[in-house]
Short mmCIF file of C-alpha atoms in Angstrom, two decimals:
data_model
loop_
_atom_site.label_atom_id
_atom_site.label_comp_id
_atom_site.label_asym_id
_atom_site.label_seq_id
_atom_site.Cartn_x
_atom_site.Cartn_y
_atom_site.Cartn_z
CA MET X 1 -8.24 -61.35 3.05
CA SER X 2 -9.28 -64.64 4.60
CA ASN X 3 -12.19 -66.87 3.64
CA ASN X 4 -12.85 -67.34 7.34
CA SER X 5 -16.04 -65.59 8.47
CA SER X 6 -14.54 -65.15 11.95
CA GLU X 7 -11.59 -63.12 10.67
CA SER X 8 -10.62 -60.35 13.11
CA ILE X 9 -11.44 -56.73 12.32
CA LYS X 10 -7.79 -55.79 12.74
CA ASN X 11 -6.62 -58.34 10.20
CA LEU X 12 -9.43 -57.59 7.76
CA PHE X 13 -9.03 -53.82 7.62
CA TRP X 14 -5.34 -53.29 8.38
CA GLU X 15 -3.19 -56.41 8.05
CA CYS X 16 -4.36 -58.69 5.24
CA ALA X 17 -2.66 -58.42 1.84
CA PHE X 18 -5.67 -56.78 0.18
CA SER X 19 -6.18 -54.01 2.75
CA SER X 20 -2.42 -53.44 3.10
CA TYR X 21 -2.17 -52.93 -0.66
CA LEU X 22 -4.99 -50.35 -0.64
CA TRP X 23 -3.62 -48.36 2.31
CA ASN X 24 -0.07 -48.44 0.96
CA ARG X 25 -1.34 -47.12 -2.35
CA LEU X 26 -3.32 -44.33 -0.65
CA GLU X 27 -0.29 -43.30 1.40
CA ASP X 28 1.86 -43.26 -1.73
CA LEU X 29 -0.65 -41.10 -3.61
CA LEU X 30 -1.01 -38.58 -0.78
CA LYS X 31 2.71 -38.76 0.08
CA VAL X 32 2.26 -39.62 3.76
CA ARG X 33 3.31 -42.47 6.04
CA VAL X 34 1.21 -43.88 8.87
CA LEU X 35 3.39 -45.77 11.35
CA GLU X 36 0.61 -47.35 13.40
CA ARG X 37 -2.13 -48.20 10.97
CA ASN X 38 -5.61 -47.94 12.49
CA LEU X 39 -8.67 -45.77 11.88
CA LYS X 40 -7.76 -43.14 14.48
CA SER X 41 -4.20 -42.72 13.18
CA LEU X 42 -5.31 -42.47 9.56
CA LEU X 43 -7.95 -39.85 10.31
CA GLU X 44 -5.50 -37.75 12.35
CA VAL X 45 -3.10 -37.55 9.40
CA GLY X 46 -5.73 -35.48 7.59
CA ASP X 47 -5.18 -32.65 10.09
CA THR X 48 -1.75 -32.01 8.54
CA MET X 49 -3.18 -31.50 5.03
CA SER X 50 -4.80 -28.64 3.15
CA PRO X 51 -8.63 -28.57 3.42
CA TYR X 52 -9.07 -30.03 -0.08
CA LEU X 53 -6.58 -32.88 0.40
CA LYS X 54 -8.07 -33.60 3.81
CA ASP X 55 -11.52 -34.02 2.24
CA LEU X 56 -10.07 -36.45 -0.32
CA TRP X 57 -8.08 -38.31 2.34
CA ILE X 58 -11.02 -38.74 4.74
CA GLY X 59 -13.32 -39.77 1.91
CA ALA X 60 -10.76 -42.30 0.67
CA ILE X 61 -10.43 -43.82 4.15
CA TRP X 62 -14.16 -44.41 4.57
CA GLY X 63 -14.48 -45.45 0.94
CA GLY X 64 -11.57 -47.88 1.30
CA ALA X 65 -13.02 -49.42 4.47
CA ASN X 66 -16.36 -49.85 2.71
CA LEU X 67 -14.60 -51.41 -0.28
CA ILE X 68 -12.76 -53.93 1.92
CA TRP X 69 -15.94 -54.92 3.75
CA HIS X 70 -17.97 -55.46 0.58
CA ALA X 71 -15.17 -57.39 -1.12
CA ARG X 72 -14.96 -59.72 1.88
CA SER X 73 -18.74 -60.21 2.03
CA LYS X 74 -18.98 -61.04 -1.67
CA ARG X 75 -16.09 -63.47 -1.40
CA ILE X 76 -17.51 -65.32 1.61
CA PHE X 77 -21.24 -65.25 0.94
CA GLU X 78 -21.44 -65.00 -2.85
CA LYS X 79 -18.18 -66.80 -3.69
CA GLN X 80 -17.15 -63.92 -5.97
CA ILE X 81 -13.50 -63.50 -6.84
CA TYR X 82 -12.22 -59.93 -6.56
CA THR X 83 -9.24 -58.52 -8.41
CA LEU X 84 -7.00 -55.72 -7.21
CA ASP X 85 -7.38 -53.82 -10.49
CA LYS X 86 -11.17 -53.91 -10.28
CA GLU X 87 -11.27 -52.78 -6.65
CA LYS X 88 -8.66 -50.11 -7.33
CA GLY X 89 -10.88 -48.77 -10.13
CA LYS X 90 -13.84 -48.54 -7.74
CA TRP X 91 -11.72 -46.68 -5.22
CA ASN X 92 -10.46 -44.22 -7.82
CA LYS X 93 -14.06 -43.49 -8.78
CA GLN X 94 -14.92 -42.77 -5.14
CA ILE X 95 -11.99 -40.36 -4.83
CA HIS X 96 -13.12 -38.47 -7.95
CA GLU X 97 -16.67 -38.23 -6.59
CA ASN X 98 -15.31 -36.82 -3.32
CA ALA X 99 -13.35 -34.22 -5.28
CA PHE X 100 -16.52 -32.85 -6.87
CA LEU X 101 -18.28 -32.75 -3.49
CA SER X 102 -15.45 -30.91 -1.70
CA ASN X 103 -15.56 -27.15 -1.17
CA GLY X 104 -12.08 -27.12 0.38
CA TYR X 105 -9.08 -25.31 -1.07
CA MET X 106 -5.66 -26.70 -1.85
CA LEU X 107 -2.41 -25.04 -0.86
CA ASN X 108 -0.88 -23.25 -3.82
CA SER X 109 2.25 -25.41 -3.56
CA GLN X 110 4.17 -27.85 -5.73
CA SER X 111 3.37 -30.63 -3.25
CA ASP X 112 -0.41 -30.25 -3.44
CA LEU X 113 -0.27 -29.70 -7.18
CA GLY X 114 1.71 -32.91 -7.72
CA ILE X 115 -0.62 -34.96 -5.52
CA LEU X 116 -3.77 -33.70 -7.24
CA HIS X 117 -2.31 -34.31 -10.69
CA SER X 118 -1.45 -37.89 -9.71
CA LEU X 119 -5.02 -38.39 -8.47
CA GLY X 120 -6.40 -36.90 -11.68
CA VAL X 121 -8.88 -34.65 -9.86
CA PRO X 122 -9.74 -30.95 -10.45
CA LEU X 123 -7.61 -28.30 -8.75
CA HIS X 124 -9.11 -26.05 -6.08
CA PRO X 125 -6.65 -23.10 -5.88
CA SER X 126 -6.84 -21.08 -2.68
CA LYS X 127 -7.89 -17.45 -2.80
CA HIS X 128 -4.65 -15.79 -1.83
CA ILE X 129 -4.41 -12.25 -0.55
CA VAL X 130 -2.76 -9.75 -2.86
CA VAL X 131 -0.86 -7.11 -0.92
CA LYS X 132 -0.56 -3.75 -2.68
CA SER X 133 1.17 -0.57 -1.58
CA TYR X 134 -0.65 2.76 -1.75
CA PHE X 135 0.78 6.18 -1.01
CA TRP X 136 -0.98 9.42 -0.19
CA GLU X 137 0.60 11.99 -2.48
CA LEU X 138 1.22 15.55 -1.33
CA PRO X 139 0.01 18.49 -3.43
CA GLN X 140 2.47 20.74 -5.25
CA GLN X 141 3.94 23.86 -3.66
CA GLY X 142 1.28 26.57 -3.52
CA GLU X 143 -1.59 24.07 -3.85
CA ILE X 144 -3.84 22.47 -1.28
CA LYS X 145 -5.37 19.03 -1.29
CA ILE X 146 -8.98 18.39 -0.35
CA ASN X 147 -9.93 14.85 0.69
CA THR X 148 -13.69 14.39 0.83
CA ASP X 149 -16.04 11.62 1.91
CA GLY X 150 -19.68 10.90 2.61
CA VAL X 151 -20.92 8.48 5.30
CA ALA X 152 -24.25 6.67 5.50
CA LYS X 153 -25.98 3.53 6.74
CA GLY X 154 -28.44 2.81 3.97
CA ASN X 155 -29.34 4.38 0.64
CA PRO X 156 -31.10 6.80 0.79
CA VAL X 157 -30.82 7.82 4.44
CA LYS X 158 -29.66 10.77 6.51
CA GLU X 159 -26.00 11.20 5.66
CA SER X 160 -22.96 13.14 6.74
CA ILE X 161 -20.08 14.60 4.80
CA GLY X 162 -16.59 15.60 5.74
CA TYR X 163 -13.43 16.99 4.21
CA ILE X 164 -9.90 17.88 5.23
CA PHE X 165 -7.40 20.38 3.77
CA ARG X 166 -3.62 19.81 3.65
CA ASP X 167 -0.79 21.83 2.16
CA SER X 168 2.33 20.69 0.29
CA ASP X 169 4.06 19.81 3.59
CA GLY X 170 1.17 17.57 4.66
CA LYS X 171 0.10 20.06 7.32
CA VAL X 172 -3.62 20.02 8.13
CA LEU X 173 -5.07 23.46 7.35
CA GLY X 174 -8.62 22.69 8.39
CA THR X 175 -11.40 20.10 8.60
CA LEU X 176 -15.17 20.12 8.55
CA SER X 177 -17.98 17.62 8.97
CA LYS X 178 -21.72 18.18 8.83
CA GLY X 179 -24.97 16.31 8.55
CA LEU X 180 -27.23 16.28 5.51
CA GLY X 181 -30.86 15.47 4.97
CA LEU X 182 -32.23 12.33 3.35
CA VAL X 183 -30.00 11.81 0.30
CA THR X 184 -28.31 9.01 -1.62
CA ASN X 185 -24.66 8.05 -1.24
CA TYR X 186 -23.95 9.51 -4.67
CA MET X 187 -25.48 12.89 -3.85
CA ALA X 188 -23.68 13.01 -0.50
CA GLU X 189 -20.31 12.43 -2.18
CA CYS X 190 -21.09 15.16 -4.73
CA ARG X 191 -22.08 17.62 -2.01
CA ALA X 192 -18.89 16.81 -0.06
CA ILE X 193 -16.79 17.92 -3.04
CA ILE X 194 -18.85 21.06 -3.66
CA HIS X 195 -18.75 22.10 0.00
CA GLY X 196 -15.01 21.39 0.14
CA VAL X 197 -14.27 23.53 -2.91
CA GLU X 198 -16.50 26.36 -1.67
CA SER X 199 -14.78 26.30 1.71
CA ALA X 200 -11.34 26.37 0.07
CA ALA X 201 -12.33 29.36 -2.07
CA SER X 202 -13.67 31.24 0.95
CA ASN X 203 -10.26 30.79 2.61
CA GLY X 204 -8.44 32.11 -0.43
CA TRP X 205 -7.06 28.73 -1.51
CA LEU X 206 -7.69 29.05 -5.22
CA ILE X 207 -5.56 26.14 -6.46
CA ALA X 208 -7.03 22.95 -5.02
CA TRP X 209 -6.62 19.26 -5.76
CA VAL X 210 -9.78 17.34 -4.86
CA GLU X 211 -9.56 13.64 -4.03
CA SER X 212 -12.56 11.32 -3.58
CA ASP X 213 -12.93 7.52 -3.32
CA PHE X 214 -16.26 7.47 -5.22
CA LYS X 215 -15.32 6.73 -8.85
CA SER X 216 -18.63 7.67 -10.50
CA VAL X 217 -18.66 11.02 -8.68
CA VAL X 218 -15.11 11.81 -9.83
CA GLU X 219 -16.07 10.95 -13.41
CA ALA X 220 -19.15 13.19 -13.18
CA PHE X 221 -17.08 16.21 -12.12
CA ASN X 222 -14.34 15.51 -14.67
CA SER X 223 -16.92 15.42 -17.47
CA ASP X 224 -18.92 18.40 -16.15
CA ASN X 225 -21.91 16.11 -15.75
CA ILE X 226 -22.98 16.61 -12.14
CA PRO X 227 -26.72 16.40 -11.24
CA TRP X 228 -28.63 19.56 -12.20
CA VAL X 229 -30.05 19.81 -8.68
CA LEU X 230 -26.53 20.47 -7.40
CA GLU X 231 -25.83 23.02 -10.12
CA ALA X 232 -28.83 24.99 -8.89
CA ASP X 233 -27.61 25.02 -5.26
#
C-alpha cells in the first residue's frame, strides 16, 4: 500500500503487498485459486460454492475491500500505522458476523466441513432427503385387505370416502367411493372404515384386514374407542 494519494485502484485493491496478503489468505481459507484477480473474477468464484460458503465468500470480498480502503485512508490522512495482525483480526470478525447473518446451507462434505472449521464459524448442515422403501403387503390366503381413505378440502367440510378390496393375490375385488355431509377429517376416516367393513361383510368376506393412513383413527378402533355417534349409526 502506497503513501501516494494518487495510487491506482488496481494497485490498491489487487496488487500492493497488503491487499495481496489479504486475498491470498482468503483464497487459502476457502481453498480456491483466482488466476486473474479482480472484483468480477472473485465474485464469480462464489458460484462454485455451497450457499453458505458463497455468503461467507461474498461478504469477505466486500469486507476486505472496505478494510483496504479504510486502512489506506487512515495511513494517508491520519498518519496511522496499520499492522497485518490487527487488520486480519478485523476481517475475521467480519466473516463471523456474516456467518450469523447467513441463512444458506453448507454441503455435507469433508471439504465444506474443513473450511468452516478453519474459519471457526458455526456449521449450517443441509437438510438432506432420507429415502425409505415401503411395501404394500398382501393379505393371507383366505383373507381380504381393505384400504380406506377420506378426502376433504378444509375441516369440517363436505367430504368423500373411498375404499378398495384386494385378495391374497393382489386382485382387486371391488371399490367404492361416496360423498358425505359436513364432517371432520377424523369422522370421515372413521366412516370409511365402518363402510368398508360393512361392505365386506355383505359380500361374505368375513376375514378382513383394514388399513388406514390416519393414525388416531386406527388407534381408536384398536382400543374400541370410536365416537359414540358412529356406534349409534
